Coordinates of C-alpha atoms in Angstrom, one line a residue:
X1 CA -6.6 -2.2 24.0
X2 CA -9.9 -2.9 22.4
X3 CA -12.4 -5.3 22.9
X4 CA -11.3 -7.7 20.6
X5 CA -9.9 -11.0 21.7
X6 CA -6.4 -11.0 21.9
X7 CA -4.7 -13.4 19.5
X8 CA -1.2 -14.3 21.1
X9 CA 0.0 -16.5 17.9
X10 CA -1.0 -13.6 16.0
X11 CA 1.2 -10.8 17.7
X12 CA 3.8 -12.6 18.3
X13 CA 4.8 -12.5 14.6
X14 CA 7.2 -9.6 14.4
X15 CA 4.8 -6.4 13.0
X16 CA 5.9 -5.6 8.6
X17 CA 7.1 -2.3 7.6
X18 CA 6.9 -1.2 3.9
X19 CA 7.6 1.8 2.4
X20 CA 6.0 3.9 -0.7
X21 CA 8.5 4.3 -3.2
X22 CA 9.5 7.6 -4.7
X23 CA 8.8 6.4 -8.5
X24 CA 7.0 9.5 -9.1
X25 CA 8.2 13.0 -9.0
X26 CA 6.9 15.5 -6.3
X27 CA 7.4 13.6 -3.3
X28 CA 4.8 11.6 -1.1
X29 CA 3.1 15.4 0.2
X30 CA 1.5 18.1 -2.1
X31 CA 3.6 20.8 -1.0
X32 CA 6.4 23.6 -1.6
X33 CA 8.1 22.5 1.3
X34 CA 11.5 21.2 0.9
X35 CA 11.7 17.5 0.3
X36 CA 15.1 16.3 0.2
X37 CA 13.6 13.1 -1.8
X38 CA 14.2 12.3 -5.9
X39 CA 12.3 10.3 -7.8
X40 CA 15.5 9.1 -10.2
X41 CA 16.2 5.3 -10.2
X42 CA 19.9 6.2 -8.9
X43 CA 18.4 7.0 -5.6
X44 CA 16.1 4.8 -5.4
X45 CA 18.5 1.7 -5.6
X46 CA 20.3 3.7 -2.9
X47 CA 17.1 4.3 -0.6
X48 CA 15.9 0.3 -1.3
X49 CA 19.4 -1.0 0.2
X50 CA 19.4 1.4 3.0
X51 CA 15.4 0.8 3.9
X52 CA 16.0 -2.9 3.7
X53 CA 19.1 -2.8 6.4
X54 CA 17.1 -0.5 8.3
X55 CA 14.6 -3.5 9.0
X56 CA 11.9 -2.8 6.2
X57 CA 10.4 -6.2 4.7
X58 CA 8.5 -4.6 1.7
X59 CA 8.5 -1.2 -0.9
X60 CA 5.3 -0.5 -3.1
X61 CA 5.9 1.2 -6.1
X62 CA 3.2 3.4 -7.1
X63 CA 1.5 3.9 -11.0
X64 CA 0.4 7.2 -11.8
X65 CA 0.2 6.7 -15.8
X66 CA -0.2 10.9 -16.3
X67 CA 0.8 13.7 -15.0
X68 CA -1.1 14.8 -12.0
X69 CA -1.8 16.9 -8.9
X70 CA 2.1 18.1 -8.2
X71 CA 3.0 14.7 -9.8
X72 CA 4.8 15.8 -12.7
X73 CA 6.7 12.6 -13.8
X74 CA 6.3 9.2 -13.2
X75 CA 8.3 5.6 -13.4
X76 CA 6.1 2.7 -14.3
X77 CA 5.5 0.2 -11.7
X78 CA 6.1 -3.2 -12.8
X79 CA 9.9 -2.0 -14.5
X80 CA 10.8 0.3 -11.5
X81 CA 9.8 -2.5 -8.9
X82 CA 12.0 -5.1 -11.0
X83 CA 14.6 -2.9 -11.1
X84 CA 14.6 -2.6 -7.4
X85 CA 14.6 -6.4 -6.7
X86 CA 17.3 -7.2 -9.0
X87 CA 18.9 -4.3 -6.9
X88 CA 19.0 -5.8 -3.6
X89 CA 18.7 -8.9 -1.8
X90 CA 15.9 -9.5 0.8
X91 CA 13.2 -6.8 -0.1
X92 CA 9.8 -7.6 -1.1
X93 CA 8.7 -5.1 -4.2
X94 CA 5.0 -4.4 -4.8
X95 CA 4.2 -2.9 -8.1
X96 CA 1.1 -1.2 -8.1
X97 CA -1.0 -2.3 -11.2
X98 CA -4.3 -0.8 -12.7
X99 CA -6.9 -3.8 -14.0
X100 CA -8.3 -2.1 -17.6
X101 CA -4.7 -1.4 -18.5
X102 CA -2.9 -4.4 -18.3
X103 CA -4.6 -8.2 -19.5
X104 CA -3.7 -9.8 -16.7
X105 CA -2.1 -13.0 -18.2
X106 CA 0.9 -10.8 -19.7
X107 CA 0.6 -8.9 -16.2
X108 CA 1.1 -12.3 -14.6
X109 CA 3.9 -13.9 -16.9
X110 CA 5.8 -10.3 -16.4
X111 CA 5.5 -10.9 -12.6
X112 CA 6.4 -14.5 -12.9
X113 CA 9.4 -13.9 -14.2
X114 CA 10.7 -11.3 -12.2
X115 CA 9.4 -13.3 -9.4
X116 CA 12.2 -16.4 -10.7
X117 CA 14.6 -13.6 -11.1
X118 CA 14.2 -12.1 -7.8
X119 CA 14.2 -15.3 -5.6
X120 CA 10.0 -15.3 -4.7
X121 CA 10.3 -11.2 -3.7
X122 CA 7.9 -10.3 -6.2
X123 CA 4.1 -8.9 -5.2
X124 CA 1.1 -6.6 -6.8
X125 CA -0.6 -4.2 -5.7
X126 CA -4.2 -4.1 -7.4
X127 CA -5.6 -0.7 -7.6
X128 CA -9.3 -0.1 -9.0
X129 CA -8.5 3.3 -10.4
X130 CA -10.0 6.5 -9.3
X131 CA -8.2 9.2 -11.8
X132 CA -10.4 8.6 -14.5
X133 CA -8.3 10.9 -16.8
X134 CA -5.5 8.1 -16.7
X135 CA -8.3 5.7 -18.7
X136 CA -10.1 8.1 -20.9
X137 CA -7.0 10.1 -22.0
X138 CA -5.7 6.6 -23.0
X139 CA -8.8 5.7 -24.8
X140 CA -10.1 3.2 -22.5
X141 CA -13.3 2.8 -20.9
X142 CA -14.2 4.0 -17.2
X143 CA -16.1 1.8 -15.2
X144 CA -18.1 3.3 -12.5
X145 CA -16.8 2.2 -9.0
X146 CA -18.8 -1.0 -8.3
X147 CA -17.7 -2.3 -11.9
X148 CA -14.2 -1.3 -11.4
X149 CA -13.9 -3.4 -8.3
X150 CA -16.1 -6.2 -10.1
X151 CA -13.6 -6.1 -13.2
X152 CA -10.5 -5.7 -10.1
X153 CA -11.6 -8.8 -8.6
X154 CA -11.9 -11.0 -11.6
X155 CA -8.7 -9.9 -12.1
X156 CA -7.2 -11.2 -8.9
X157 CA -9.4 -14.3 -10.0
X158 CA -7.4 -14.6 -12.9
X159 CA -4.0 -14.2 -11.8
X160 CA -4.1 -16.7 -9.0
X161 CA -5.9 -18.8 -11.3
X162 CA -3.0 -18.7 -13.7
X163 CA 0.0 -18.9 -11.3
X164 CA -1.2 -22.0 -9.8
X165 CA -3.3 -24.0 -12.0
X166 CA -1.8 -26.3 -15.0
X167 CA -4.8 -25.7 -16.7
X168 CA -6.0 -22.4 -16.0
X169 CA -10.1 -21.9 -16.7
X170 CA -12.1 -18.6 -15.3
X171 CA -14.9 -17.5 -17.3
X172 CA -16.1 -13.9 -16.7
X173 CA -17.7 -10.9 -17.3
X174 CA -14.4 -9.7 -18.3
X175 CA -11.5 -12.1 -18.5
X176 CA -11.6 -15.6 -19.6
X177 CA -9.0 -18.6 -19.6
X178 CA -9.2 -21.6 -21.3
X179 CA -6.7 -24.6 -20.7
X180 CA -3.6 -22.2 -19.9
X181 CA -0.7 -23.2 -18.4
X182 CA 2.0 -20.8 -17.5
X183 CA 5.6 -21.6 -17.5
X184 CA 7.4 -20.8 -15.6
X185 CA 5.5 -20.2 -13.1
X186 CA 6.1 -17.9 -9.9
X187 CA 8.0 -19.5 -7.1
X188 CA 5.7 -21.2 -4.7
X189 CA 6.1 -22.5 -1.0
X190 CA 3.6 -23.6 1.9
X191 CA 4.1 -20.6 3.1
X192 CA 3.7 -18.4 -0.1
X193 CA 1.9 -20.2 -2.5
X194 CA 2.1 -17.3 -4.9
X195 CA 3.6 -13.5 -5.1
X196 CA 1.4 -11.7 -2.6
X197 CA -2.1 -10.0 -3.5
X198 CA -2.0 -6.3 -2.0
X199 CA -5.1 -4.1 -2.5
X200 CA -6.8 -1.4 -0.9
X201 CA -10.1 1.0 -0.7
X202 CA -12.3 1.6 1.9
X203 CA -15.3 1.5 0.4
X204 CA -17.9 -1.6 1.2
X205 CA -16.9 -2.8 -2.6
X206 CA -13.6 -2.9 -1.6
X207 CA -13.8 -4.5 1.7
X208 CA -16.1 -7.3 0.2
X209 CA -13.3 -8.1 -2.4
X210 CA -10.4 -8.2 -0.1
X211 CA -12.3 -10.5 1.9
X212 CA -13.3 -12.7 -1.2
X213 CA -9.9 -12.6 -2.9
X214 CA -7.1 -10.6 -1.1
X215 CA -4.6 -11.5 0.8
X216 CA -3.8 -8.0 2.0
X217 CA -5.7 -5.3 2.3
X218 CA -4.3 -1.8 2.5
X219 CA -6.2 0.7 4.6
X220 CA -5.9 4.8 4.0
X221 CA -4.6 6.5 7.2
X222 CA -7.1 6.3 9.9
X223 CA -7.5 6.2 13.6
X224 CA -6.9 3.0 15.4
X225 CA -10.9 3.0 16.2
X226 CA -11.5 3.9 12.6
X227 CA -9.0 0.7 11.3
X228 CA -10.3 -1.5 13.8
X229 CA -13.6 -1.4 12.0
X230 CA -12.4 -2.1 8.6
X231 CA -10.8 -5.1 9.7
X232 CA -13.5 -6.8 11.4
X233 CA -15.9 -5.7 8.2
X234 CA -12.8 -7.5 6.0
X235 CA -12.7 -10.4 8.6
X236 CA -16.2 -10.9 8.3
X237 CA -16.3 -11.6 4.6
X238 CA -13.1 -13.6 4.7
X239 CA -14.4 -15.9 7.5
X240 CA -17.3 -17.0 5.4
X241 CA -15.5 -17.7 2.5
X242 CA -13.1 -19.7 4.5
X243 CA -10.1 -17.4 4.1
X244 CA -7.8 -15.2 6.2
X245 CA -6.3 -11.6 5.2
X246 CA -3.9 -9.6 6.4
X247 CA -3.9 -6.1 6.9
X248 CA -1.9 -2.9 6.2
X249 CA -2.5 0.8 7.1
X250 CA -1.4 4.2 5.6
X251 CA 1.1 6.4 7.3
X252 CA 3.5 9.5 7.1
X253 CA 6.1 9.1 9.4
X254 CA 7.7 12.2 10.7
X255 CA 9.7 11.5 14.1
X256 CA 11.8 14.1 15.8
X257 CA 13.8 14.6 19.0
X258 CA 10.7 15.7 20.6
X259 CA 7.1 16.5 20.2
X260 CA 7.3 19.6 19.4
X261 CA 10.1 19.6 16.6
X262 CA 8.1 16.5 14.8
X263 CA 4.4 18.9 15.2
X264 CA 6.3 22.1 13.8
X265 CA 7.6 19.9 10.6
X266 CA 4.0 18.5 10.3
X267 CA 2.7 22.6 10.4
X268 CA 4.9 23.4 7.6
X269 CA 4.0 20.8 5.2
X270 CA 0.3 22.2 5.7
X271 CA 0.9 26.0 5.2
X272 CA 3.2 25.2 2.3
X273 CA 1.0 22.9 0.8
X274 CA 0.2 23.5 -3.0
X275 CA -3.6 24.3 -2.6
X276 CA -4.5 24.5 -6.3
X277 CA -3.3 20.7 -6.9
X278 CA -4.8 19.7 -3.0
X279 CA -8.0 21.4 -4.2
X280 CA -8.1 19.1 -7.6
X281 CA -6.8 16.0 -5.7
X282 CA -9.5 16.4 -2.7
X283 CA -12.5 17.0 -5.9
X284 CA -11.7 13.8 -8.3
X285 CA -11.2 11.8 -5.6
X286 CA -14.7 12.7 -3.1
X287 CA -16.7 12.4 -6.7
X288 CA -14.6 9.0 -7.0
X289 CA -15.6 8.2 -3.2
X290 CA -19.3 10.1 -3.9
X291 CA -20.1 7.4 -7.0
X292 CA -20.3 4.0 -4.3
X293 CA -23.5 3.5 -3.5
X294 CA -23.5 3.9 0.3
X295 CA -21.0 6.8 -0.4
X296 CA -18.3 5.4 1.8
X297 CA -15.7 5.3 -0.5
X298 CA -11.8 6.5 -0.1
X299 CA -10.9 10.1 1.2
X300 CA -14.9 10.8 2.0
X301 CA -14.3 12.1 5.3
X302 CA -10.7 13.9 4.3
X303 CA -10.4 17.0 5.6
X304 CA -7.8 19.8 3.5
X305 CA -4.6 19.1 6.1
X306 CA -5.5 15.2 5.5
X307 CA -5.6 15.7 1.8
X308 CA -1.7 17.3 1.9
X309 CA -0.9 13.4 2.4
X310 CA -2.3 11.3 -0.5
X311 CA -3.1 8.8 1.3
X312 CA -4.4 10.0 4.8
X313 CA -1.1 9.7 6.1
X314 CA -1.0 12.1 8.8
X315 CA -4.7 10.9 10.5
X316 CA -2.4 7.7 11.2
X317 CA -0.5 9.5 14.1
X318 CA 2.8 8.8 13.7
X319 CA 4.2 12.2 14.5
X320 CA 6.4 12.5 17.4
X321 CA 9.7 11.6 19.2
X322 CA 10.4 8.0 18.7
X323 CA 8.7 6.8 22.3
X324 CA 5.0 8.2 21.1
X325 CA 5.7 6.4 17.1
X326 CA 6.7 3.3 18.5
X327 CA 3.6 3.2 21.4
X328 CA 1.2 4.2 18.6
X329 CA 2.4 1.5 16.3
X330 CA 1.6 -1.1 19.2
X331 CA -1.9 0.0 19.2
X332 CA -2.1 -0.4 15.7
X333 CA -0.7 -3.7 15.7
X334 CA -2.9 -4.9 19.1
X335 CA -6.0 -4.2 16.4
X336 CA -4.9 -6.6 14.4
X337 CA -2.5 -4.4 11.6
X338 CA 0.4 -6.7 10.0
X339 CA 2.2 -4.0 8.2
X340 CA 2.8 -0.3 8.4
X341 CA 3.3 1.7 5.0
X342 CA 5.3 4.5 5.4
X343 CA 6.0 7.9 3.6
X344 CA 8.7 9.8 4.4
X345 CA 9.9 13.8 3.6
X346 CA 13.2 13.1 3.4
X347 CA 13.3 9.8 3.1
X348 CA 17.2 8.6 3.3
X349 CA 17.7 10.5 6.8
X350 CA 14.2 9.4 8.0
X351 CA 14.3 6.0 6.6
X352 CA 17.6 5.8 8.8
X353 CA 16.0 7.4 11.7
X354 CA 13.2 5.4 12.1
X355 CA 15.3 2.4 11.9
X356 CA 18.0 3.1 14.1
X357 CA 15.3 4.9 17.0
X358 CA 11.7 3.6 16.4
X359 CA 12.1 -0.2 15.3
X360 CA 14.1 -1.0 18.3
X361 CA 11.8 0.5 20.5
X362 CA 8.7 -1.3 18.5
X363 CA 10.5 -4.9 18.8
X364 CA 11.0 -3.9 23.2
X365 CA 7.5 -2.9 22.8
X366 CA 6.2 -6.5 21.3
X367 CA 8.2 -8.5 23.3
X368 CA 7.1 -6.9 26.7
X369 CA 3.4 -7.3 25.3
X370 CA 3.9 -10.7 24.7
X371 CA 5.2 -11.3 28.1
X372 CA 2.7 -9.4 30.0
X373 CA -0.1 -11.7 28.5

């Protein structure tokens, strides 16, 4: 337990669990190992249904625009992620969306309308960009990072601006609005007011924004010390602009029958891992991290082994027979984490695993911590 006061209304709403969705070939590690995962949209219909009767809430879908890092092939997000709603029935679908390539008024009619057509399950993920190959190849401009996440917030600006206002106006450095109303709009409740606002980025840039705009903020794997300062810096922010956020963290799931079955799968991933496309991975994206001005951006503070998993996966912890996962996923949650994004290596027998032996254990875990205070 940290020092931080302990918000019982808080816990006590049952902890999220999303997963990263296979849209792009490779699988979610950079390595020869055997990964029993496709990227084809017949399995991934079949991997949405089971993941969301295996007690998962949300999927992200990611955009990769080129071919990249072990990443051969890729789906794009917004189609994939409407695919996979109209596919199944309760799950929340995130499509990851780059500000710079889409004008965020068709980006937010697109996610409108799959947002009517899926029942309100539609979200976005806004990602600043750090492959700067996917804008230049494409003949758009890069942005260093603090105008990246300048032009990312407008954006969010803009797209809450339009799904909620009958007469949209935002005037900006780079988007404006003038007198727009959208119809139909998204679907709209107390409770959701509009299709949820992912983004993430550790960087001070990103940790302003979320706190300004957000309404989730996605954290690369970390420690539970290391996440428990990134939500008090986000908390901060939001508090004096008279909002709350929520937050998500990073992690590669690998739970085994024991310790030592789930720490030998972990050691194989790393000594098969594909060093050439680690090696370029781990340089664009510590001279993407390098450019922020207090150079505390993403993936500064990787290591090789952490770089195997894009997103810092492994530094999350969740290695180990399904007691350890759960108990580390408490600690997480006691911080103040709402959601857990999960990558998988094989994800329809892991996807199964960790619903029929961790999430049982997680829910015993919440409710005894909710008694005991």
């Amino acid at each position: 337990m940290t020092d931080q006061i302990f918000d019982r209304e808080a816990f006590a709403e049952p902890l999220k669990f999303a997963y990263w969705v296979p849209n792009v070939s490779g699988g979610l590690v950079v390595s020869k190992i055997e990964q029993r995962t496709d990227w084809s949209y017949d399995y991934n219909v079949r991997l949405a249904r089971l993941a969301e009767d295996n007690g998962f809430d949300y999927a992200l879908s990611q955009v990769r625009y080129i071919a990249s890092y072990g990443a051969a092939y890729q789906h794009e997000s917004t189609s994939f992620s409407l695919a996979l709603l109209l596919a199944t029935e309760r799950l929340k679908v995130i499509a990851a969306v780059h500000p710079g390539l889409w004008q965020p008024g068709v980006l937010a009619k697109f996610i409108a309308t799959a947002d009517q057509i899926s029942g309100g399950r539609a979200a976005i993920n806004v990602v600043s960009g750090w492959f700067k190959d996917e804008f230049t190849k494409l003949g758009e401009p890069w942005l260093e990072h603090g105008e990246r996440y300048r032009r990312a917030e407008e954006f969010i600006r803009y797209v809450r601006e339009i799904w909620t206002s009958e007469h949209a106006e935002l005037t900006g450095d780079f988007y404006r609005l003038h007198d727009f109303d959208l119809k139909p709009k998204p679907l709209s409740s107390p409770e959701r007011p509009h299709p949820e606002i992912f983004q993430g980025g550790n960087s001070t840039d990103a940790r302003g924004m979320a706190g300004r705009v957000s309404d989730w903020y996605f954290a690369n794997g970390n420690t539970p010390d290391g996440i428990s300062e990134q939500i008090q810096d986000v908390t901060d922010v939001a508090t004096v602009h008279g909002r709350k956020v929520r937050f998500g963290v990073n992690g590669f799931f690998i739970g085994r029958d024991t310790e030592a079955e789930a720490r030998d799968v972990l050691r194989e991933i790393v000594d098969k891992a594909d060093r050439e496309a680690v090696e370029g991975f781990g340089a664009a994206v510590k001279q993407a991290g390098q450019s922020t001005g207090d150079k505390r951006g993403m993936w500064q503070d990787s290591e090789f082994a952490d770089l195997v998993q894009y997103n810092d996966g492994f530094r999350t912890g969740l290695i180990g027979t399904p007691e350890q996962i759960a108990t580390r996923i408490i600690d997480y949650k006691k911080r103040g984490v709402n959601l857990l994004l999960l990558g998988f290596l094989h994800y329809l027998e892991d996807v199964e695993y960790f619903g029929r032996e961790v999430l049982p254990l997680v829910r015993e875990l919440e409710a005894a911590e909710l008694e005991r205070v």
